CSV table of C-alpha atoms in Angstrom, one decimal:
chain,number,residue,atom,x,y,z
I,16,ASP,CA,-10.9,-15.1,-18.5
I,17,ILE,CA,-9.7,-17.4,-15.7
I,18,GLN,CA,-12.6,-18.1,-13.5
I,19,MET,CA,-12.5,-19.0,-9.6
I,20,THR,CA,-15.1,-20.8,-8.3
I,21,GLN,CA,-15.2,-20.0,-4.8
I,22,SER,CA,-17.3,-21.9,-2.3
I,23,PRO,CA,-19.3,-22.1,-0.3
I,24,SER,CA,-20.4,-18.9,-0.9
I,25,SER,CA,-21.5,-18.7,2.8
I,26,MET,CA,-20.6,-21.0,5.7
I,27,SER,CA,-22.4,-21.0,9.7
I,28,VAL,CA,-19.5,-21.5,12.2
I,29,SER,CA,-19.1,-21.8,15.6
I,30,LEU,CA,-16.3,-20.3,17.6
I,31,GLY,CA,-13.4,-23.4,17.8
I,32,ASP,CA,-14.4,-24.9,14.4
I,33,THR,CA,-11.8,-26.0,11.7
I,34,VAL,CA,-12.7,-23.8,8.6
I,35,THR,CA,-11.6,-24.2,5.2
I,36,ILE,CA,-12.6,-22.0,2.0
I,37,THR,CA,-11.6,-23.2,-1.8
I,38,CYS,CA,-11.3,-21.5,-4.9
I,39,ARG,CA,-11.3,-23.7,-7.8
I,40,ALA,CA,-9.1,-22.1,-11.0
I,41,SER,CA,-10.4,-22.5,-14.3
I,42,GLN,CA,-6.7,-23.1,-15.7
I,43,ASP,CA,-3.6,-23.1,-14.2
I,44,VAL,CA,-2.6,-20.5,-12.0
I,45,GLY,CA,0.4,-22.0,-10.5
I,46,ILE,CA,1.2,-20.2,-7.1
I,47,TYR,CA,-0.4,-17.1,-7.7
I,48,VAL,CA,-3.0,-17.2,-5.4
I,49,ASN,CA,-3.9,-14.7,-2.5
I,50,TRP,CA,-6.6,-14.8,-0.1
I,51,PHE,CA,-8.1,-11.7,1.7
I,52,GLN,CA,-10.1,-11.3,4.6
I,53,GLN,CA,-12.6,-8.7,4.5
I,54,LYS,CA,-14.9,-7.1,7.6
I,55,GLN,CA,-18.0,-4.9,6.7
I,56,GLY,CA,-17.2,-1.4,5.9
I,57,LYS,CA,-13.6,-2.3,5.4
I,58,SER,CA,-10.7,-2.7,2.8
I,59,PRO,CA,-9.5,-6.2,2.2
I,60,ARG,CA,-6.8,-7.5,4.2
I,61,ARG,CA,-4.2,-9.6,2.9
I,62,MET,CA,-4.2,-13.3,4.7
I,63,ILE,CA,-2.1,-15.5,2.2
I,64,TYR,CA,0.2,-15.0,-0.6
I,65,ARG,CA,1.4,-16.8,-3.5
I,66,ALA,CA,-1.1,-19.7,-2.4
I,67,THR,CA,0.8,-20.8,1.1
I,68,ASN,CA,2.4,-18.0,2.5
I,69,LEU,CA,0.8,-16.2,5.8
I,70,ALA,CA,0.9,-12.3,5.2
I,71,ASP,CA,2.9,-10.3,7.8
I,72,GLY,CA,1.0,-10.4,11.3
I,73,VAL,CA,-1.8,-12.9,10.3
I,74,PRO,CA,-2.4,-15.5,13.4
I,75,SER,CA,-1.2,-18.7,12.7
I,76,ARG,CA,-4.2,-20.7,12.6
I,77,PHE,CA,-4.7,-19.3,8.9
I,78,SER,CA,-2.9,-21.2,6.5
I,79,GLY,CA,-3.1,-21.9,2.9
I,80,SER,CA,-2.5,-24.8,0.5
I,81,ARG,CA,-3.0,-26.1,-2.9
I,82,SER,CA,-4.2,-29.8,-4.2
I,83,GLY,CA,-3.8,-29.0,-8.5
I,84,SER,CA,-6.3,-26.5,-9.7
I,85,ASP,CA,-7.8,-26.3,-5.6
I,86,TYR,CA,-6.5,-23.6,-3.7
I,87,SER,CA,-7.8,-23.4,0.0
I,88,LEU,CA,-7.7,-21.6,2.8
I,89,THR,CA,-8.1,-22.9,6.0
I,90,ILE,CA,-8.7,-21.3,9.9
I,91,ARG,CA,-8.0,-23.6,12.6
I,92,SER,CA,-9.9,-22.8,16.4
I,93,LEU,CA,-11.9,-20.0,15.0
I,94,GLU,CA,-12.0,-16.9,16.8
I,95,SER,CA,-14.6,-14.1,16.7
I,96,GLU,CA,-12.3,-11.9,15.2
I,97,ASP,CA,-12.4,-14.1,11.8
I,98,VAL,CA,-16.3,-13.9,11.9
I,99,ALA,CA,-15.7,-12.1,7.7
I,100,ASP,CA,-16.0,-12.0,3.9
I,101,TYR,CA,-13.3,-14.5,2.3
I,102,HIS,CA,-11.8,-13.5,-0.9
I,103,CYS,CA,-9.5,-15.9,-3.5
I,104,LEU,CA,-7.7,-14.0,-6.1
I,105,GLN,CA,-5.7,-15.1,-8.8
I,106,TYR,CA,-3.0,-13.3,-10.4
I,107,ASP,CA,-1.0,-15.4,-13.0
I,108,GLU,CA,-3.2,-13.7,-15.9
I,109,SER,CA,-4.8,-10.6,-16.4
I,110,PRO,CA,-7.6,-9.9,-16.1
I,111,TRP,CA,-6.6,-11.1,-12.7
I,112,THR,CA,-10.1,-12.6,-11.1
I,113,PHE,CA,-11.6,-12.7,-7.7
I,114,GLY,CA,-13.6,-15.5,-6.4
I,115,GLY,CA,-17.4,-14.8,-5.4
I,116,GLY,CA,-16.6,-14.6,-1.7
I,117,THR,CA,-17.3,-16.7,1.2
I,118,LYS,CA,-19.3,-15.1,4.3
I,119,LEU,CA,-18.7,-16.7,7.3
I,120,VAL,CA,-21.6,-16.0,10.3
I,121,LEU,CA,-21.6,-17.3,13.1
I,122,LYS,CA,-24.8,-19.7,14.2
S,24,GLN,CA,4.6,3.9,6.9
S,25,VAL,CA,2.1,2.8,3.4
S,26,GLN,CA,-0.8,4.3,2.8
S,27,LEU,CA,-3.3,4.8,0.1
S,28,LYS,CA,-6.0,6.7,0.1
S,29,GLU,CA,-8.7,7.5,-2.2
S,30,THR,CA,-10.3,10.7,-2.8
S,31,GLY,CA,-13.0,11.0,-5.3
S,32,PRO,CA,-16.7,12.0,-5.8
S,33,ASP,CA,-20.0,10.7,-3.6
S,34,LEU,CA,-22.2,10.9,-7.0
S,35,VAL,CA,-22.0,10.9,-10.7
S,36,GLN,CA,-24.5,11.3,-12.8
S,37,LEU,CA,-25.5,8.6,-15.4
S,38,THR,CA,-23.3,8.9,-18.6
S,39,GLN,CA,-21.4,11.3,-16.6
S,40,THR,CA,-17.4,10.5,-16.2
S,41,LEU,CA,-15.8,9.2,-13.1
S,42,SER,CA,-12.6,10.6,-11.7
S,43,ILE,CA,-11.0,9.1,-8.5
S,44,THR,CA,-7.5,10.5,-7.1
S,45,CYS,CA,-5.0,7.6,-5.1
S,46,THR,CA,-2.8,9.1,-3.3
S,47,VAL,CA,0.1,7.4,-1.8
S,48,SER,CA,2.5,7.7,0.4
S,49,GLY,CA,5.9,5.6,2.2
S,50,PHE,CA,6.7,4.2,-1.3
S,51,SER,CA,7.2,5.0,-4.4
S,52,LEU,CA,4.8,4.6,-7.7
S,53,THR,CA,8.0,3.7,-9.4
S,54,SER,CA,8.8,0.8,-7.1
S,55,TYR,CA,5.3,-0.5,-7.1
S,56,ASN,CA,2.5,-1.3,-8.9
S,57,VAL,CA,-1.2,0.2,-7.7
S,58,HIS,CA,-4.0,-1.9,-8.8
S,59,TRP,CA,-7.8,-0.3,-8.6
S,60,VAL,CA,-10.7,-2.8,-7.9
S,61,ARG,CA,-14.4,-2.1,-7.1
S,62,GLN,CA,-17.0,-3.6,-5.1
S,63,PRO,CA,-20.4,-3.0,-5.9
S,64,PRO,CA,-22.7,-3.1,-2.6
S,65,GLY,CA,-23.5,-6.5,-0.9
S,66,LYS,CA,-21.0,-8.2,-4.2
S,67,GLY,CA,-17.7,-9.4,-4.5
S,68,LEU,CA,-14.5,-7.6,-5.5
S,69,GLU,CA,-13.6,-6.9,-9.4
S,70,TRP,CA,-9.8,-6.4,-10.9
S,71,MET,CA,-10.3,-3.1,-12.8
S,72,GLY,CA,-6.8,-2.3,-14.0
S,73,ALA,CA,-3.4,-1.5,-13.1
S,74,MET,CA,-0.7,1.6,-13.1
S,75,TRP,CA,2.7,-0.6,-13.3
S,76,ASN,CA,5.8,0.9,-11.7
S,77,GLY,CA,7.0,1.3,-15.1
S,78,GLY,CA,4.6,3.5,-16.4
S,79,GLY,CA,2.6,0.8,-18.5
S,80,THR,CA,-1.1,0.4,-18.0
S,81,ASP,CA,-3.2,-3.2,-17.7
S,82,TYR,CA,-7.1,-3.2,-18.1
S,83,ASN,CA,-9.6,-5.6,-17.6
S,84,SER,CA,-11.3,-5.8,-20.6
S,85,ALA,CA,-14.9,-6.2,-19.3
S,86,PHE,CA,-14.7,-2.2,-19.2
S,87,LYS,CA,-13.5,-1.9,-22.8
S,88,SER,CA,-12.9,1.6,-23.7
S,89,ARG,CA,-14.1,3.4,-20.9
S,90,LEU,CA,-11.4,2.9,-18.5
S,91,SER,CA,-8.1,4.9,-17.9
S,92,ILE,CA,-5.4,4.7,-15.6
S,93,SER,CA,-2.5,7.3,-15.5
S,94,ARG,CA,-0.4,8.7,-12.8
S,95,ASP,CA,1.7,11.9,-11.8
S,96,THR,CA,4.8,10.6,-9.7
S,97,SER,CA,6.0,13.8,-8.7
S,98,LYS,CA,2.7,14.2,-6.5
S,99,SER,CA,2.6,10.3,-5.7
S,100,GLN,CA,-0.7,9.8,-7.7
S,101,VAL,CA,-2.4,7.5,-9.4
S,102,PHE,CA,-5.6,8.0,-11.3
S,103,LEU,CA,-8.8,6.2,-12.6
S,104,LYS,CA,-11.2,7.7,-15.1
S,105,MET,CA,-14.0,5.7,-16.3
S,106,SER,CA,-16.3,7.3,-18.7
S,107,SER,CA,-20.4,6.6,-19.6
S,108,LEU,CA,-21.1,5.5,-16.4
S,109,GLU,CA,-24.3,3.4,-15.9
S,110,THR,CA,-26.2,2.1,-12.7
S,111,GLU,CA,-24.2,-1.2,-12.3
S,112,ASP,CA,-21.2,1.0,-11.5
S,113,THR,CA,-22.4,2.0,-8.6
S,114,ALA,CA,-19.7,0.7,-6.2
S,115,LYS,CA,-16.7,1.2,-3.4
S,116,TYR,CA,-13.6,2.1,-5.5
S,117,PHE,CA,-10.5,0.9,-4.0
S,118,CYS,CA,-6.8,1.5,-5.0
S,119,ALA,CA,-4.3,-1.3,-3.4
S,120,ARG,CA,-0.7,-2.2,-3.8
S,121,GLY,CA,1.1,-4.7,-5.2
S,122,VAL,CA,-0.6,-7.9,-5.3
S,123,GLY,CA,-3.0,-6.4,-2.4
S,124,ASP,CA,-0.4,-5.9,0.8
S,125,TYR,CA,-2.1,-2.6,1.5
S,126,TRP,CA,-5.7,-1.1,0.3
S,127,GLY,CA,-6.9,2.7,0.9
S,128,GLN,CA,-10.1,2.6,2.7
S,129,GLY,CA,-12.0,3.3,-0.3
S,130,VAL,CA,-14.3,5.3,-2.1
S,131,MET,CA,-17.9,5.0,-2.1
S,132,VAL,CA,-19.3,6.0,-5.7
S,133,THR,CA,-23.3,6.1,-6.5
S,134,VAL,CA,-24.5,6.5,-9.9
S,135,SER,CA,-27.6,8.5,-10.2
S,136,SER,CA,-30.1,9.1,-12.9
């Protein structure tokens, strides 16, 4: 199975920060990586699809990038509504696999 | 609008079989895939399997032969059945369309001994 190693597992942040979360794939998954935001007790929300594409309705302060097998989600000028858990997903190969998740915590 | 809704028990006995239904609206099961994902309390997401729009299925081998996914297109429903439940199967179970563009609200299932 493809492993998605997500880091950090948690991050202490302040409003206005630029935050970057990374997933490293254990083998090539091409562009087939999505990023999800999940707030406490809620369902995941797709933020980025195919590594770099902003999903509908997602603020432009969110962006996705790829460098080799490293996939990153960046949030610029963090707002309070962005404090949540974030998950990456590879769907290049079955079984699809998620990263372990990153929890953003306000300082 | 697109909606998915999971219905199922909130408590299941150890070694028993879990059955959850995902009822969808706003799209056709013959046009979109539906996936099952679960999340144990305080933990990450785990992909369980998929019902492809063409009627085929795909399963995470982690569930070995315990898992079965089926559908009734006339009722716009996708079904998850998982047998031989263990306490580790306590989780919130979600269905999702495609690669997660829409999700149900999930159903929390506790496996009790």
